Amino acid sequence: MAFDPLIELRNVNKYFGDLHVLQDIDLTVGRGEVVVVIGPSGSGKSTLCRAINRLETVRSGTIVLDGQPLPHEGKALARLRADVGMVFQSFNLFAHRTVLQNVSLGQVKVRGRKKEDADRRSRALLDRVGVADQADKYPAQLSGGQQQRVAIARALAMEPKAMLFDEPTSALDPEMISEVLEVMRQLAEEGMTMIVVTHEMGFARSAANRVVFMADGRIVEDRAPDEFFSSPRSDRAKDFLSKILKH
Ligand SMILES: Nc1ncnc2c1ncn2[C@@H]1O[C@H](COP(=O)(O)OP(=O)(O)OP(=O)(O)O)[C@@H](O)[C@H]1O
Ligand SMILES: [Mg+2]
């Protein structure tokens, strides 16, 4: 299947001090494509996601979203952050706002919607991720899985062009993992462009168009999931897979 490119990284390099955390990264993610990123701890997966959302700046190379280079500041940057929804491992909801307010806030501030319109959309999205009955609670009153689904609804409320997920289920109890993965799987089926950092290999096998394997700041493999899992080419990937598939 051929995809029209939505996210393009060309020759991207980033350092933290002397540490070369992203090394000559070339990655194209097509519209509607789901790319799962895996690799050992410290390989640069989170930094890659954060660079695409411009939560981190890069030393060199270009990052293009939907044909436009990433904006550097101001309103354009706020719009970029809305265009590329991000869900992290830690539930980063606003603690002193209700669930409904969490989902509506950005719509009013960044997308300029009227509060009533925003609230209506928020309730529909909360319903879609299965937490409509939690709208008036505060985040701390929800389970981790529910909070993560609210975080997804909040990102979706901005009508993003793409979604980045950085280990969204790593901090969850096992019974909550599947409810979050199910929401993500549905999004993927509906054609959302997604980059997903995860250790959930079942999700990678069933929902990803490609698996990107990173090690030491480089993309070592970038292939279809069945090829990657059945015949990894690099020793790094073989070693990594033998470790994670063991437990
Ligand atoms: N703000 C920072 N300042 C300095 N070094 C950092 C910073 N953030 C990350 N690093 C380093 O950059 C490298 C890549 O980190 P990154 O968080 O992207 O890895 P990761 O693949 O997401 O790892 P994990 O699987 O543990 O989440 C690591 O060596 C990390 O210690
Ligand atoms: Mg990480």
PDB file of N, CA, C and O in Angstrom, residues 1-10 27-33 35 63-68 161-162 193 195 210:
ATOM      1  N   MET A   1       0.851  -1.194   0.000  1.00  0.00           N
ATOM      2  CA  MET A   1       0.000   0.000   0.000  1.00  0.00           C
ATOM      3  C   MET A   1       0.893   1.253   0.000  1.00  0.00           C
ATOM      4  O   MET A   1       1.830   1.350   0.777  1.00  0.00           O
ATOM      5  N   ALA A   2       0.582   2.189  -0.868  1.00  0.00           N
ATOM      6  CA  ALA A   2       1.370   3.428  -0.908  1.00  0.00           C
ATOM      7  C   ALA A   2       0.628   4.524  -0.139  1.00  0.00           C
ATOM      8  O   ALA A   2      -0.577   4.669  -0.260  1.00  0.00           O
ATOM      9  N   PHE A   3       1.365   5.261   0.669  1.00  0.00           N
ATOM     10  CA  PHE A   3       0.776   6.347   1.446  1.00  0.00           C
ATOM     11  C   PHE A   3       1.364   7.669   0.975  1.00  0.00           C
ATOM     12  O   PHE A   3       2.541   7.739   0.654  1.00  0.00           O
ATOM     13  N   ASP A   4       0.533   8.691   1.034  1.00  0.00           N
ATOM     14  CA  ASP A   4       1.034  10.024   0.746  1.00  0.00           C
ATOM     15  C   ASP A   4       1.697  10.532   2.041  1.00  0.00           C
ATOM     16  O   ASP A   4       1.140  10.379   3.123  1.00  0.00           O
ATOM     17  N   PRO A   5       2.943  11.059   1.977  1.00  0.00           N
ATOM     18  CA  PRO A   5       3.678  11.374   3.212  1.00  0.00           C
ATOM     19  C   PRO A   5       3.023  12.464   4.063  1.00  0.00           C
ATOM     20  O   PRO A   5       2.587  13.484   3.526  1.00  0.00           O
ATOM     21  N   LEU A   6       2.950  12.224   5.363  1.00  0.00           N
ATOM     22  CA  LEU A   6       2.416  13.229   6.280  1.00  0.00           C
ATOM     23  C   LEU A   6       3.519  13.761   7.199  1.00  0.00           C
ATOM     24  O   LEU A   6       3.618  14.962   7.429  1.00  0.00           O
ATOM     25  N   ILE A   7       4.334  12.848   7.722  1.00  0.00           N
ATOM     26  CA  ILE A   7       5.441  13.255   8.596  1.00  0.00           C
ATOM     27  C   ILE A   7       6.738  12.797   7.927  1.00  0.00           C
ATOM     28  O   ILE A   7       6.864  11.641   7.549  1.00  0.00           O
ATOM     29  N   GLU A   8       7.668  13.739   7.749  1.00  0.00           N
ATOM     30  CA  GLU A   8       8.932  13.388   7.101  1.00  0.00           C
ATOM     31  C   GLU A   8      10.112  13.926   7.894  1.00  0.00           C
ATOM     32  O   GLU A   8      10.195  15.130   8.137  1.00  0.00           O
ATOM     33  N   LEU A   9      11.004  13.024   8.287  1.00  0.00           N
ATOM     34  CA  LEU A   9      12.247  13.438   8.941  1.00  0.00           C
ATOM     35  C   LEU A   9      13.387  13.122   7.994  1.00  0.00           C
ATOM     36  O   LEU A   9      13.457  12.010   7.460  1.00  0.00           O
ATOM     37  N   ARG A  10      14.246  14.126   7.761  1.00  0.00           N
ATOM     38  CA  ARG A  10      15.383  13.933   6.864  1.00  0.00           C
ATOM     39  C   ARG A  10      16.656  14.289   7.586  1.00  0.00           C
ATOM     40  O   ARG A  10      16.813  15.422   8.035  1.00  0.00           O
ATOM     41  N   LEU A  27      12.908   9.220   8.306  1.00  0.00           N
ATOM     42  CA  LEU A  27      11.683   8.464   8.564  1.00  0.00           C
ATOM     43  C   LEU A  27      10.530   9.169   7.871  1.00  0.00           C
ATOM     44  O   LEU A  27      10.377  10.385   7.996  1.00  0.00           O
ATOM     45  N   THR A  28       9.762   8.416   7.133  1.00  0.00           N
ATOM     46  CA  THR A  28       8.563   8.975   6.511  1.00  0.00           C
ATOM     47  C   THR A  28       7.364   8.190   7.010  1.00  0.00           C
ATOM     48  O   THR A  28       7.381   6.964   6.992  1.00  0.00           O
ATOM     49  N   VAL A  29       6.373   8.912   7.482  1.00  0.00           N
ATOM     50  CA  VAL A  29       5.133   8.267   7.912  1.00  0.00           C
ATOM     51  C   VAL A  29       4.024   8.786   7.007  1.00  0.00           C
ATOM     52  O   VAL A  29       3.802   9.994   6.900  1.00  0.00           O
ATOM     53  N   GLY A  30       3.362   7.850   6.340  1.00  0.00           N
ATOM     54  CA  GLY A  30       2.325   8.236   5.395  1.00  0.00           C
ATOM     55  C   GLY A  30       1.005   8.533   6.081  1.00  0.00           C
ATOM     56  O   GLY A  30       0.767   8.105   7.213  1.00  0.00           O
ATOM     57  N   ARG A  31       0.165   9.265   5.390  1.00  0.00           N
ATOM     58  CA  ARG A  31      -1.179   9.558   5.879  1.00  0.00           C
ATOM     59  C   ARG A  31      -1.944   8.254   6.092  1.00  0.00           C
ATOM     60  O   ARG A  31      -2.026   7.431   5.183  1.00  0.00           O
ATOM     61  N   GLY A  32      -2.436   8.076   7.297  1.00  0.00           N
ATOM     62  CA  GLY A  32      -3.196   6.861   7.590  1.00  0.00           C
ATOM     63  C   GLY A  32      -2.334   5.677   7.994  1.00  0.00           C
ATOM     64  O   GLY A  32      -2.842   4.594   8.253  1.00  0.00           O
ATOM     65  N   GLU A  33      -1.035   5.906   8.071  1.00  0.00           N
ATOM     66  CA  GLU A  33      -0.137   4.799   8.398  1.00  0.00           C
ATOM     67  C   GLU A  33       0.078   4.695   9.914  1.00  0.00           C
ATOM     68  O   GLU A  33       0.070   5.697  10.628  1.00  0.00           O
ATOM     69  N   VAL A  35       2.855   3.414  12.559  1.00  0.00           N
ATOM     70  CA  VAL A  35       4.246   2.991  12.706  1.00  0.00           C
ATOM     71  C   VAL A  35       4.522   2.747  14.186  1.00  0.00           C
ATOM     72  O   VAL A  35       4.331   3.633  15.015  1.00  0.00           O
ATOM     73  N   ILE A  63      12.347  18.450   9.681  1.00  0.00           N
ATOM     74  CA  ILE A  63      11.131  17.708  10.021  1.00  0.00           C
ATOM     75  C   ILE A  63       9.970  18.457   9.378  1.00  0.00           C
ATOM     76  O   ILE A  63       9.810  19.671   9.580  1.00  0.00           O
ATOM     77  N   VAL A  64       9.209  17.731   8.574  1.00  0.00           N
ATOM     78  CA  VAL A  64       8.121  18.339   7.814  1.00  0.00           C
ATOM     79  C   VAL A  64       6.814  17.642   8.206  1.00  0.00           C
ATOM     80  O   VAL A  64       6.763  16.418   8.290  1.00  0.00           O
ATOM     81  N   LEU A  65       5.800  18.455   8.497  1.00  0.00           N
ATOM     82  CA  LEU A  65       4.476  17.897   8.781  1.00  0.00           C
ATOM     83  C   LEU A  65       3.513  18.406   7.720  1.00  0.00           C
ATOM     84  O   LEU A  65       3.353  19.619   7.567  1.00  0.00           O
ATOM     85  N   ASP A  66       2.913  17.480   6.999  1.00  0.00           N
ATOM     86  CA  ASP A  66       1.928  17.834   5.982  1.00  0.00           C
ATOM     87  C   ASP A  66       2.465  18.908   5.030  1.00  0.00           C
ATOM     88  O   ASP A  66       1.792  19.896   4.728  1.00  0.00           O
ATOM     89  N   GLY A  67       3.716  18.734   4.628  1.00  0.00           N
ATOM     90  CA  GLY A  67       4.320  19.628   3.644  1.00  0.00           C
ATOM     91  C   GLY A  67       4.939  20.895   4.212  1.00  0.00           C
ATOM     92  O   GLY A  67       5.569  21.655   3.479  1.00  0.00           O
ATOM     93  N   GLN A  68       4.785  21.134   5.525  1.00  0.00           N
ATOM     94  CA  GLN A  68       5.312  22.366   6.128  1.00  0.00           C
ATOM     95  C   GLN A  68       6.404  22.040   7.146  1.00  0.00           C
ATOM     96  O   GLN A  68       6.200  21.160   7.991  1.00  0.00           O
ATOM     97  N   LYS A 161      -3.843  15.878  12.941  1.00  0.00           N
ATOM     98  CA  LYS A 161      -3.499  15.196  11.691  1.00  0.00           C
ATOM     99  C   LYS A 161      -2.830  13.869  11.990  1.00  0.00           C
ATOM    100  O   LYS A 161      -2.853  12.954  11.185  1.00  0.00           O
ATOM    101  N   ALA A 162      -2.165  13.819  13.152  1.00  0.00           N
ATOM    102  CA  ALA A 162      -1.457  12.593  13.534  1.00  0.00           C
ATOM    103  C   ALA A 162      -1.459  12.489  15.051  1.00  0.00           C
ATOM    104  O   ALA A 162      -1.648  13.487  15.753  1.00  0.00           O
ATOM    105  N   THR A 193      -3.281   8.636  11.398  1.00  0.00           N
ATOM    106  CA  THR A 193      -1.840   8.458  11.256  1.00  0.00           C
ATOM    107  C   THR A 193      -1.244   8.391  12.654  1.00  0.00           C
ATOM    108  O   THR A 193      -1.499   9.282  13.477  1.00  0.00           O
ATOM    109  N   ILE A 195       2.163   7.278  15.334  1.00  0.00           N
ATOM    110  CA  ILE A 195       3.470   6.741  15.715  1.00  0.00           C
ATOM    111  C   ILE A 195       3.308   6.257  17.144  1.00  0.00           C
ATOM    112  O   ILE A 195       2.876   7.017  18.014  1.00  0.00           O
ATOM    113  N   ARG A 210       4.134  -0.676   9.832  1.00  0.00           N
ATOM    114  CA  ARG A 210       5.597  -0.853   9.876  1.00  0.00           C
ATOM    115  C   ARG A 210       6.078  -0.881  11.308  1.00  0.00           C
ATOM    116  O   ARG A 210       5.489  -0.259  12.176  1.00  0.00           O
TER     117      ARG A 210
END
